[in-house]
Coordinates of C-alpha atoms and ligand atoms in Angstrom, one line a residue:
X1 CA 112.3 121.0 109.7
X2 CA 108.9 119.4 110.2
X3 CA 109.3 115.7 111.7
X4 CA 105.6 114.8 113.2
X5 CA 102.5 114.5 110.9
X6 CA 98.7 114.2 112.5
X7 CA 96.5 112.1 110.0
X8 CA 92.9 113.1 109.7
X9 CA 90.7 110.6 108.1
X10 CA 87.3 113.4 108.3
X11 CA 83.9 112.7 109.0
X12 CA 81.4 112.3 106.6
X13 CA 79.1 114.9 105.9
X14 CA 75.7 112.7 106.2
X15 CA 75.2 109.2 107.5
X16 CA 75.8 106.3 104.9
X17 CA 74.2 102.8 104.4
X18 CA 77.7 101.8 105.4
X19 CA 78.5 103.7 108.1
X20 CA 77.2 102.7 111.7
X21 CA 75.5 105.8 113.0
X22 CA 72.8 104.6 114.6
X23 CA 75.0 102.5 117.5
X24 CA 76.3 105.6 118.2
X25 CA 72.9 107.2 118.2
X26 CA 71.2 104.6 120.5
X27 CA 74.3 104.5 122.7
X28 CA 75.0 100.9 121.7
X29 CA 78.6 101.6 120.3
X30 CA 80.9 103.8 119.2
X31 CA 81.9 101.8 116.1
X32 CA 82.6 101.9 112.2
X33 CA 81.9 98.6 109.6
X34 CA 85.5 99.3 107.7
X35 CA 88.3 100.6 109.7
X36 CA 89.9 103.4 107.4
X37 CA 92.5 101.9 104.9
X38 CA 94.0 105.3 103.5
X39 CA 95.3 107.1 106.7
X40 CA 97.4 103.8 107.6
X41 CA 98.6 103.4 104.2
X42 CA 100.2 107.1 104.0
X43 CA 101.6 106.4 107.6
X44 CA 103.6 103.7 106.4
X45 CA 104.9 106.1 103.5
X46 CA 105.9 108.4 105.8
X47 CA 109.7 108.3 106.7
X48 CA 110.2 106.3 109.8
X49 CA 112.1 109.3 112.0
X50 CA 108.7 111.4 112.1
X51 CA 106.5 110.9 114.4
X52 CA 102.6 109.9 113.2
X53 CA 99.6 109.8 114.7
X54 CA 96.1 108.9 112.9
X55 CA 93.0 110.0 113.6
X56 CA 89.7 108.2 112.1
X57 CA 87.2 111.0 113.0
X58 CA 84.0 108.6 112.4
X59 CA 84.8 107.7 115.6
X60 CA 87.5 109.5 117.5
X61 CA 87.6 113.3 118.4
X62 CA 90.1 115.3 116.3
X63 CA 92.7 117.0 118.5
X64 CA 92.9 120.5 117.2
X65 CA 96.1 120.9 119.8
X66 CA 98.2 118.3 118.2
X67 CA 102.1 119.2 118.5
X68 CA 102.5 117.7 115.1
X69 CA 103.6 120.6 112.7
X70 CA 102.1 119.0 109.5
X71 CA 98.4 118.1 109.2
X72 CA 97.6 115.9 106.4
X73 CA 93.8 115.3 105.0
X74 CA 92.4 112.9 102.8
X75 CA 88.7 112.2 101.7
X76 CA 86.1 111.2 99.2
X77 CA 83.3 113.7 97.8
X78 CA 81.3 112.8 100.6
X79 CA 83.9 114.1 103.4
X80 CA 84.3 117.1 101.2
X81 CA 82.9 120.3 103.4
X82 CA 84.8 118.6 106.5
X83 CA 87.9 118.4 104.5
X84 CA 87.6 122.1 104.0
X85 CA 86.2 122.8 107.5
X86 CA 89.4 121.1 108.9
X87 CA 91.7 122.6 107.1
X88 CA 90.8 126.0 107.5
X89 CA 91.2 125.7 111.0
X90 CA 94.2 123.9 111.4
X91 CA 95.7 126.7 109.1
X92 CA 94.6 129.0 111.2
X93 CA 96.5 127.5 114.3
X94 CA 99.4 127.7 111.9
X95 CA 99.7 124.0 110.8
X96 CA 101.0 123.0 107.2
X97 CA 98.1 121.3 106.0
X98 CA 98.5 118.5 102.9
X99 CA 95.6 117.6 101.3
X100 CA 95.1 114.6 99.0
X101 CA 93.0 111.7 98.3
X102 CA 90.4 110.7 95.3
X103 CA 88.6 114.1 96.1
X104 CA 91.7 116.4 96.0
X105 CA 92.1 114.0 92.8
X106 CA 89.1 114.3 91.0
X107 CA 88.1 117.9 91.7
X108 CA 91.6 119.8 92.6
X109 CA 90.6 123.2 91.5
X110 CA 87.7 122.8 94.4
X111 CA 90.6 121.7 97.2
X112 CA 93.6 123.8 96.1
X113 CA 92.5 127.3 98.2
X114 CA 92.4 125.6 100.9
X115 CA 95.5 123.3 101.0
X116 CA 99.1 124.5 101.3
X117 CA 100.3 121.5 99.6
X118 CA 97.9 119.3 97.4
X119 CA 98.9 116.0 96.2
X120 CA 96.5 114.6 93.2
X121 CA 96.6 110.8 92.5
X122 CA 98.8 108.0 94.2
X123 CA 100.9 108.7 96.3
X124 CA 103.7 106.0 97.1
X125 CA 106.2 107.1 94.0
X126 CA 106.4 110.6 95.2
X127 CA 106.0 110.5 99.1
X128 CA 110.0 110.0 100.0
X129 CA 110.1 113.9 97.7
X130 CA 107.2 114.8 99.1
X131 CA 107.8 114.4 102.8
X132 CA 112.0 115.1 102.2
X133 CA 110.8 118.8 101.0
X134 CA 108.4 119.4 104.1
X135 CA 111.4 118.6 105.8
X136 CA 113.9 121.1 104.1
X137 CA 111.0 123.6 104.2
X138 CA 111.8 124.0 100.2
X139 CA 108.3 122.1 99.2
X140 CA 106.2 122.8 95.9
X141 CA 102.3 123.9 96.1
X142 CA 101.1 121.1 94.4
X143 CA 102.3 117.4 93.7
X144 CA 101.5 114.7 91.0
X145 CA 101.3 111.3 92.1
X146 CA 101.6 108.1 89.4
X147 CA 99.4 105.2 89.2
X148 CA 102.7 103.0 90.5
X149 CA 103.7 99.2 90.4
X150 CA 101.2 98.2 93.7
X151 CA 104.3 96.0 94.6
X152 CA 106.3 98.9 96.3
X153 CA 102.8 99.7 98.9
X154 CA 104.3 98.9 102.1
X155 CA 101.8 96.8 104.6
X156 CA 99.4 100.1 105.8
X157 CA 100.3 101.3 109.9
X158 CA 97.3 99.3 111.5
X159 CA 99.9 99.6 114.6
X160 CA 98.4 103.4 114.5
X161 CA 94.8 102.6 113.9
X162 CA 92.0 102.8 116.8
X163 CA 91.8 99.1 116.6
X164 CA 88.1 99.0 118.3
X165 CA 86.8 101.6 115.9
X166 CA 86.6 99.2 113.6
X167 CA 84.5 95.7 112.8
X168 CA 86.5 94.8 109.7
X169 CA 90.0 95.5 108.7
X170 CA 91.0 96.1 105.1
X171 CA 93.4 95.1 102.2
X172 CA 93.4 96.7 99.2
X173 CA 94.4 93.5 96.6
X174 CA 94.3 95.5 93.1
X175 CA 93.5 99.1 91.8
X176 CA 91.6 99.8 88.7
X177 CA 88.7 98.3 86.7
X178 CA 88.4 97.3 83.0
X179 CA 85.0 98.7 82.5
X180 CA 84.0 101.8 81.4
X181 CA 80.8 102.9 83.1
X182 CA 79.9 106.4 82.7
X183 CA 79.3 107.7 86.1
X184 CA 82.3 105.9 87.7
X185 CA 85.0 107.8 89.2
X186 CA 87.3 105.1 90.3
X187 CA 88.2 104.6 87.0
X188 CA 89.2 108.1 86.5
X189 CA 91.3 108.1 89.2
X190 CA 93.0 104.7 89.6
X191 CA 92.7 104.2 85.8
X192 CA 91.0 101.0 83.6
X193 CA 94.3 99.0 83.8
X194 CA 93.8 97.0 86.7
X195 CA 97.6 96.8 89.0
X196 CA 97.6 93.8 91.2
X197 CA 99.6 93.3 94.8
X198 CA 101.3 89.8 94.6
X199 CA 99.7 87.3 96.6
X200 CA 102.4 86.7 99.1
X201 CA 101.9 90.6 100.1
X202 CA 98.6 90.2 100.8
X203 CA 99.4 87.8 103.2
X204 CA 101.8 90.3 104.7
X205 CA 98.8 92.5 105.2
X206 CA 96.5 89.8 106.4
X207 CA 98.6 88.7 109.3
X208 CA 99.1 92.4 110.5
X209 CA 95.4 92.4 110.7
X210 CA 94.8 88.8 112.1
X211 CA 97.5 89.5 114.7
X212 CA 95.5 92.7 115.8
X213 CA 92.1 90.2 116.1
X214 CA 90.4 91.3 113.2
X215 CA 88.4 88.2 112.0
X216 CA 86.8 90.4 109.2
X217 CA 88.6 92.1 106.6
X218 CA 87.2 93.4 103.2
X219 CA 89.5 93.2 100.2
X220 CA 89.1 97.0 99.2
X221 CA 89.3 96.5 95.5
X222 CA 87.4 98.3 92.6
X223 CA 86.2 94.8 91.0
X224 CA 88.1 92.1 92.8
X225 CA 87.2 89.3 90.6
X226 CA 86.9 90.9 86.9
X227 CA 90.5 89.4 86.2
X228 CA 90.2 85.2 86.7
X229 CA 93.4 84.6 86.3
X230 CA 95.3 86.7 89.3
X231 CA 91.9 86.2 90.9
X232 CA 92.1 82.5 91.0
X233 CA 96.1 83.1 92.0
X234 CA 95.5 85.3 94.9
X235 CA 92.4 83.2 96.4
X236 CA 94.7 79.9 96.2
X237 CA 97.3 81.7 98.7
X238 CA 94.6 83.2 101.2
X239 CA 92.5 79.9 100.8
X240 CA 95.4 78.1 102.1
X241 CA 96.5 80.6 105.1
X242 CA 92.8 80.6 106.1
X243 CA 92.7 77.3 106.6
X244 CA 95.8 77.1 109.1
X245 CA 94.5 80.3 111.3
X246 CA 95.1 79.5 114.6
X247 CA 92.6 81.2 116.1
X248 CA 89.7 80.8 113.4
X249 CA 89.1 81.6 110.3
X250 CA 88.6 84.8 108.8
X251 CA 85.4 86.0 106.6
X252 CA 86.2 88.3 103.5
X253 CA 83.9 90.7 101.2
X254 CA 84.8 92.4 98.6
X255 CA 83.7 94.2 95.5
X256 CA 82.6 92.6 92.2
X257 CA 80.9 92.8 88.8
X258 CA 77.7 90.6 87.9
X259 CA 80.2 88.5 85.5
X260 CA 81.0 87.1 89.0
X261 CA 78.3 84.7 88.4
X262 CA 79.3 83.1 85.0
X263 CA 82.2 81.3 86.6
X264 CA 81.4 78.7 88.9
X265 CA 85.4 77.7 89.1
X266 CA 85.5 81.6 90.6
X267 CA 82.6 81.2 92.6
X268 CA 83.8 78.1 94.3
X269 CA 87.5 79.6 94.8
X270 CA 85.6 82.6 96.7
X271 CA 83.9 80.7 98.4
X272 CA 86.9 78.2 99.8
X273 CA 88.9 81.5 100.4
X274 CA 86.0 82.2 102.7
X275 CA 84.8 85.0 100.9
X276 CA 80.9 85.6 102.7
X277 CA 80.0 89.0 101.0
X278 CA 80.0 91.0 97.8
X279 CA 78.6 94.4 96.8
X280 CA 77.9 94.3 93.2
X281 CA 76.5 97.5 91.0
X282 CA 73.1 95.7 89.5
X283 CA 72.0 99.4 89.0
X284 CA 68.7 98.7 87.2
X285 CA 66.6 96.3 85.5
X286 CA 66.1 99.0 82.5
X287 CA 68.3 97.7 79.4
X288 CA 68.3 101.0 77.9
X289 CA 69.9 103.0 80.8
X290 CA 72.0 100.0 80.6
X291 CA 73.3 100.5 77.5
X292 CA 73.3 104.1 77.6
X293 CA 75.3 104.1 80.8
X294 CA 78.4 101.5 78.8
X295 CA 77.3 99.4 81.8
X296 CA 77.7 96.3 79.5
X297 CA 78.5 93.5 81.7
X298 CA 74.9 93.8 83.0
X299 CA 73.7 93.3 79.5
X300 CA 71.6 90.7 77.8
X301 CA 71.9 88.4 81.7
X302 CA 68.6 88.3 84.3
X303 CA 70.3 90.0 86.3
X304 CA 68.0 88.2 89.7
X305 CA 69.2 84.6 88.0
X306 CA 73.2 85.7 88.4
X307 CA 72.7 87.2 91.8
X308 CA 70.7 83.8 93.2
X309 CA 73.8 82.2 91.5
X310 CA 76.3 83.8 93.4
X311 CA 74.4 83.7 97.0
X312 CA 73.8 80.2 96.0
X313 CA 77.5 79.7 95.9
X314 CA 77.7 81.2 99.7
X315 CA 78.4 84.4 98.9
X316 CA 76.0 87.0 100.6
X317 CA 75.4 89.6 97.6
X318 CA 74.7 93.5 98.8
X319 CA 73.7 95.6 95.2
X320 CA 73.8 98.9 94.2
X321 CA 70.5 100.0 92.4
X322 CA 70.5 103.6 90.9
X323 CA 67.6 105.5 89.7
X324 CA 68.2 108.8 87.5
X325 CA 69.3 107.3 83.7
X326 CA 68.3 109.5 80.6
X327 CA 66.3 106.3 79.6
X328 CA 64.4 106.4 83.3
X329 CA 60.8 107.8 83.2
X330 CA 58.5 108.2 86.1
X331 CA 57.6 104.2 85.7
X332 CA 61.2 103.0 86.8
X333 CA 60.3 103.6 90.7
X334 CA 57.4 100.6 90.3
X335 CA 59.6 98.7 88.1
X336 CA 62.3 98.7 90.1
X337 CA 60.2 98.3 93.5
X338 CA 58.9 95.3 91.4
X339 CA 62.5 93.9 90.3
X340 CA 63.9 94.3 93.6
X341 CA 61.8 92.4 95.4
X342 CA 62.6 89.4 93.2
X343 CA 65.8 89.7 94.6
X344 CA 68.0 87.4 97.3
X345 CA 69.4 90.5 98.0
X346 CA 68.1 92.6 101.6
X347 CA 71.0 95.3 101.6
X348 CA 70.2 97.6 98.5
X349 CA 72.5 100.7 98.4
X350 CA 70.0 102.4 96.6
X351 CA 71.3 106.0 94.9
X352 CA 70.1 108.7 92.1
X353 CA 72.0 109.0 89.8
X354 CA 74.5 111.6 90.0
X355 CA 77.6 112.9 87.4
X356 CA 81.2 113.0 89.7
X357 CA 83.8 115.7 88.9
X358 CA 86.2 114.3 85.9
X359 CA 83.6 110.9 84.5
X360 CA 82.6 110.9 81.3
X361 CA 79.2 111.5 82.6
X362 CA 80.2 115.1 83.9
X363 CA 81.6 116.1 80.5
X364 CA 78.5 115.2 78.8
X365 CA 76.0 116.8 81.6
X366 CA 78.4 120.2 81.0
X367 CA 77.9 119.6 77.4
X368 CA 73.9 119.6 77.1
X369 CA 74.1 122.0 79.8
X370 CA 72.2 120.1 82.3
X371 CA 74.6 120.6 85.6
X372 CA 72.6 122.6 88.0
X373 CA 74.4 125.1 90.7
X374 CA 76.0 122.8 93.4
X375 CA 77.2 120.6 90.3
X376 CA 80.8 122.4 91.1
X377 CA 81.7 120.0 93.7
X378 CA 80.4 116.6 91.5
X379 CA 78.2 115.7 93.8
X380 CA 74.3 115.3 94.3
X381 CA 72.4 116.0 97.5
X382 CA 70.8 112.7 99.3
X383 CA 68.1 111.8 96.9
X384 CA 69.2 115.1 94.5
X385 CA 71.1 114.6 91.4
X386 CA 73.6 117.2 90.4
X387 CA 72.4 117.2 86.5
X388 CA 68.5 117.4 85.2
X389 CA 67.2 114.3 84.4
X390 CA 65.7 114.1 81.1
X391 CA 62.5 112.0 81.2
X392 CA 61.3 113.7 84.8
X393 CA 61.4 116.2 86.7
X394 CA 64.2 116.7 89.5
X395 CA 60.8 116.8 92.0
X396 CA 59.6 113.5 90.5
X397 CA 62.9 111.9 90.5
X398 CA 63.6 112.8 94.6
X399 CA 59.4 112.5 95.2
X400 CA 59.6 108.9 93.6
X401 CA 63.1 107.9 95.0
X402 CA 62.0 108.8 98.6
X403 CA 58.7 106.3 97.5
X404 CA 60.9 103.7 96.3
X405 CA 63.0 103.9 99.4
X406 CA 60.2 103.6 102.1
X407 CA 59.2 100.3 99.8
X408 CA 62.7 98.6 100.1
X409 CA 63.1 99.1 103.5
X410 CA 59.5 98.6 104.9
X411 CA 59.9 95.8 107.6
X412 CA 58.1 93.0 105.7
X413 CA 59.8 93.9 102.8
X414 CA 63.5 93.6 103.9
X415 CA 62.2 90.4 105.7
X416 CA 60.8 88.8 102.4
X417 CA 64.2 89.3 101.1
X418 CA 66.1 88.4 104.2
X419 CA 64.0 85.0 104.3
X420 CA 64.7 84.5 100.2
X421 CA 68.6 85.2 100.6
X422 CA 68.7 82.3 103.7
X423 CA 66.5 79.7 101.4
X424 CA 68.9 80.6 98.5
X425 CA 72.1 79.9 100.6
X426 CA 73.3 76.3 100.8
X427 CA 74.2 75.0 104.2
X428 CA 77.7 75.0 105.8
X429 CA 77.8 71.7 108.0
X430 CA 79.9 71.7 110.8
X431 CA 79.3 75.4 112.3
X432 CA 78.1 75.3 115.7
X433 CA 77.3 78.0 118.6
X434 CA 75.2 79.9 121.0
X435 CA 71.5 80.2 118.7
X436 CA 71.0 83.2 120.4
X437 CA 71.8 86.9 120.1
X438 CA 75.3 87.9 121.6
X439 CA 74.9 90.9 123.7
X440 CA 75.5 93.7 120.9
X441 CA 73.1 92.0 118.5
X442 CA 70.7 91.6 121.4
X443 CA 70.9 95.5 122.1
X444 CA 70.1 96.5 118.4
X445 CA 67.5 93.6 118.0
X446 CA 65.7 95.4 121.3
X447 CA 65.9 99.2 120.3
X448 CA 64.6 98.1 116.8
X449 CA 61.7 96.0 117.8
X450 CA 60.3 99.3 119.7
X451 CA 60.1 101.0 116.1
X452 CA 56.9 99.1 115.6
X453 CA 55.0 95.9 114.7
X454 CA 56.8 95.2 111.4
X455 CA 60.0 95.8 113.0
X456 CA 58.9 93.8 115.6
X457 CA 58.5 91.1 113.2
X458 CA 61.6 91.3 111.4
X459 CA 63.5 91.1 114.8
X460 CA 61.5 87.3 115.4
X461 CA 62.4 86.3 112.1
X462 CA 66.1 87.4 112.3
X463 CA 65.9 85.8 115.6
X464 CA 64.4 82.2 114.7
X465 CA 66.8 82.1 111.4
X466 CA 69.8 82.8 113.5
X467 CA 68.3 79.5 115.6
X468 CA 68.4 78.0 112.5
X469 CA 71.4 78.4 110.7
X470 CA 74.4 78.9 112.4
X471 CA 76.3 79.0 109.1
X472 CA 74.8 82.4 108.3
X473 CA 75.2 83.9 111.9
X474 CA 78.0 86.8 110.6
X475 CA 75.7 88.0 108.1
X476 CA 72.0 87.6 109.9
X477 CA 74.4 90.1 112.5
X478 CA 75.6 92.3 109.5
X479 CA 72.1 92.4 107.9
X480 CA 70.4 93.4 110.8
X481 CA 73.0 96.6 112.2
X482 CA 72.1 97.0 108.0
X483 CA 69.0 97.6 108.1
X484 CA 69.0 99.6 111.6
X485 CA 71.4 101.9 109.8
X486 CA 69.6 102.4 106.4
X487 CA 66.2 103.2 108.7
X488 CA 68.7 105.6 110.4
X489 CA 69.6 107.4 107.2
X490 CA 66.2 107.7 105.4
X491 CA 65.2 108.9 108.9
X492 CA 68.0 111.3 109.3
X493 CA 66.8 112.9 105.5
X494 CA 63.5 113.2 106.6
X495 CA 61.7 110.7 104.2
X496 CA 60.8 107.9 106.4
X497 CA 57.3 107.6 105.8
X498 CA 56.1 104.0 106.6
X499 CA 52.3 104.8 105.4
X500 CA 53.7 105.7 102.0
X501 CA 54.2 101.7 101.5
X502 CA 51.0 101.8 100.6
X503 CA 50.4 104.2 98.3
X504 CA 50.5 104.4 94.7
X505 CA 53.6 105.1 93.4
X506 CA 54.4 108.9 93.1
X507 CA 55.5 108.6 89.5
X508 CA 52.0 108.3 88.5
X509 CA 51.3 111.7 89.5
X510 CA 53.2 113.0 86.8
X511 CA 52.2 110.6 83.9
Ligands
SF4_601 S1 82.0 98.0 87.3 FE1 82.2 99.9 88.5 S2 84.4 99.8 89.2 FE2 84.3 99.1 87.5 S3 83.9 100.9 86.2 FE3 81.9 100.2 86.1 S4 81.1 101.3 88.4 FE4 83.6 101.9 88.1

């Protein structure tokens, strides 16, 4: 009879934009931006008479000597190798290993050999059967989840999570997205019919996070604002909740599509509720590429204008930018660099287009015989796709992308976008506070300033803006850490080459 489980969120294989490995590397802090949501959610579905322990390997060591009989592993494609390593080690130690989560769902064939039990899909409606079977020892090798009504999703067990490890908590208010971008695996995993928690349920989750001291919360939705009526109802409730917090308001961030910019009422409702930042998949200024990838919501609008409208409503934008569509030739690198320079968006999350497993793009690449050898896991590597690009070589795609990253993250280019963001952001009156960096920001700024004259200028600019714009301090602080992490990630992959900023675009060499 198994009555104890050890739930692990495995470490990512390499640093990403949103993690904060740089702070550990600089011996400043051992934290992540976002607390893991999956392990506390699963923990809440485990029967109450079981003993449950959570490990977020991004900030904690895995306890291989755990007394738990069952080990649960979850994760995305970026955690794939570590899931397999941990599964092998715990099985060697006689543990029953259960693997689930997005990657297990999208690519079950890859993980099946490594699990005693594989769980595909969402777990809420099958949790009782799964844990009941494990407890009796008569379990199946594989369980298939459902697309549950989210009103059945419990409040995550944040009490089991290492609170101090994360700067922000998470609440998922909806799952799914009605759009159909060709490369998107979210809609394969969670569907196009969006499902919602009701506003009171969301507030119950917020109460728990607030009680634990979180003052930053990420709404972990795939597309928070796309269903207008439900978002208005939720924001109204959240605004009311936030207005009455006894120990200060919470700042929210989320993910939304660009159509948010068209709706002034919704922008205002977001801002009134306390939404201060959102990720938006801008992808590309290349209209043919947007049409090719079925990103219709980004077509026939001036993307820079639309982004600016969101910023002017008081919501910082972090942009996803992608290169490697079938309509991208080597001119795309300069085109993207010029486009990005017009955005009031310092935080650019750049990636090379890859075809995740189970997506229409993967099926198309397979049909066209363009998948490359490591495509089995449905992922590329840093700046390398898992399929052959159409109008340039794989080498041109990689070297051009490296060039673009060096342009985008040259300190002066980042500083220009940062100033544009601040200039476009409305002033929120009545916000006060010390006009100087707190000790954490001071430590980060001091390390960054050592990197060179450009970095020192960037630090001075942030310091100056910090003193002038008390209402933007949280975002300036985020952008300072984000820049350091982006640079750390680029350097980790060995492509930081500041001298390249002045060199002609690599793509031209192939024309
Ligand atoms: S808008 Fe985002 S979540 Fe929705 S289908 Fe496109 S990529 Fe996926």
